Amino acid sequence: QVHLVESGGGLVQAGGSLRVSCGASGTIAEINTMGWYRQSPGKQRELVASSTNGGRTNYADSVKGRFTVFRDNARNTVDLQMNSLKPEDTAVYYCMLQTFTDSGSNIYWGQGTQVTVSS
């Protein structure tokens, strides 16, 4: 069983910064991707940023140059540093872990943490 616990988030003014953190516990396959998705009311959940355990990162175009994902393989954690925040970044941010084994792939989600950016 894999469990993801998120922390951070909150309320910040436009132009400000926030950091959200996520730690994974349990039996985790060696080959995996961790990252962050977000979902705002009336919209689908979308990828924000991700990092493979090999260090390959992927960012949504809307956050490139503003957000940075930090991965610690030894601790099974992934942080998202968010700078120059905009009101449109307001959403519930979800930590994601995707594992890859010979038998297939599994995806796990955290409970979500609210990020609100005021104008």
Tab-separated table of N, CA and C in Angstrom, residues 10-18 66 82-90 115-119:
chain	number	residue	atom	x	y	z
A	10	GLY	N	-1.884	27.218	0.634
A	10	GLY	CA	-2.439	28.312	1.402
A	10	GLY	C	-2.838	29.469	0.518
A	11	LEU	N	-2.867	30.643	1.133
A	11	LEU	CA	-3.310	31.860	0.447
A	11	LEU	C	-2.122	32.791	0.260
A	12	VAL	N	-1.991	33.339	-0.941
A	12	VAL	CA	-0.894	34.249	-1.243
A	12	VAL	C	-1.383	35.283	-2.251
A	13	GLN	N	-0.780	36.444	-2.226
A	13	GLN	CA	-1.127	37.470	-3.196
A	13	GLN	C	-0.436	37.195	-4.532
A	14	ALA	N	-1.024	37.710	-5.589
A	14	ALA	CA	-0.420	37.568	-6.913
A	14	ALA	C	1.010	38.103	-6.897
A	15	GLY	N	1.891	37.357	-7.541
A	15	GLY	CA	3.306	37.715	-7.545
A	15	GLY	C	4.110	37.052	-6.446
A	16	GLY	N	3.419	36.462	-5.497
A	16	GLY	CA	4.087	35.820	-4.377
A	16	GLY	C	4.530	34.405	-4.682
A	17	SER	N	5.029	33.737	-3.638
A	17	SER	CA	5.562	32.383	-3.783
A	17	SER	C	4.958	31.455	-2.740
A	18	LEU	N	4.878	30.196	-3.089
A	18	LEU	CA	4.453	29.146	-2.177
A	18	LEU	C	5.222	27.871	-2.538
A	66	ARG	N	8.303	29.590	-13.946
A	66	ARG	CA	7.784	30.077	-12.659
A	66	ARG	C	7.808	28.997	-11.585
A	82	MET	N	6.644	27.335	-6.212
A	82	MET	CA	5.828	28.142	-7.113
A	82	MET	C	6.142	29.616	-6.890
A	83	ASN	N	6.668	30.256	-7.909
A	83	ASN	CA	7.001	31.677	-7.848
A	83	ASN	C	6.144	32.457	-8.834
A	84	SER	N	6.103	33.744	-8.642
A	84	SER	CA	5.344	34.632	-9.538
A	84	SER	C	3.928	34.105	-9.750
A	85	LEU	N	3.288	33.773	-8.665
A	85	LEU	CA	1.962	33.160	-8.744
A	85	LEU	C	0.934	34.121	-9.311
A	86	LYS	N	-0.001	33.548	-10.048
A	86	LYS	CA	-1.073	34.305	-10.683
A	86	LYS	C	-2.426	33.802	-10.159
A	87	PRO	N	-3.459	34.627	-10.224
A	87	PRO	CA	-4.789	34.161	-9.779
A	87	PRO	C	-5.231	32.886	-10.492
A	88	GLU	N	-4.830	32.717	-11.736
A	88	GLU	CA	-5.222	31.514	-12.474
A	88	GLU	C	-4.508	30.260	-11.999
A	89	ASP	N	-3.545	30.401	-11.105
A	89	ASP	CA	-2.908	29.238	-10.499
A	89	ASP	C	-3.735	28.682	-9.335
A	90	THR	N	-4.782	29.393	-8.963
A	90	THR	CA	-5.643	28.939	-7.881
A	90	THR	C	-6.270	27.595	-8.232
A	115	VAL	N	-4.421	25.818	-3.008
A	115	VAL	CA	-3.580	26.991	-3.262
A	115	VAL	C	-4.500	28.079	-3.813
A	116	THR	N	-4.518	29.213	-3.130
A	116	THR	CA	-5.355	30.324	-3.549
A	116	THR	C	-4.488	31.556	-3.758
A	117	VAL	N	-4.589	32.145	-4.944
A	117	VAL	CA	-3.807	33.329	-5.285
A	117	VAL	C	-4.781	34.483	-5.479
A	118	SER	N	-4.648	35.493	-4.634
A	118	SER	CA	-5.550	36.642	-4.719
A	118	SER	C	-4.953	37.719	-5.615
A	119	SER	N	-5.815	38.440	-6.287
A	119	SER	CA	-5.357	39.494	-7.208
A	119	SER	C	-5.201	40.824	-6.500
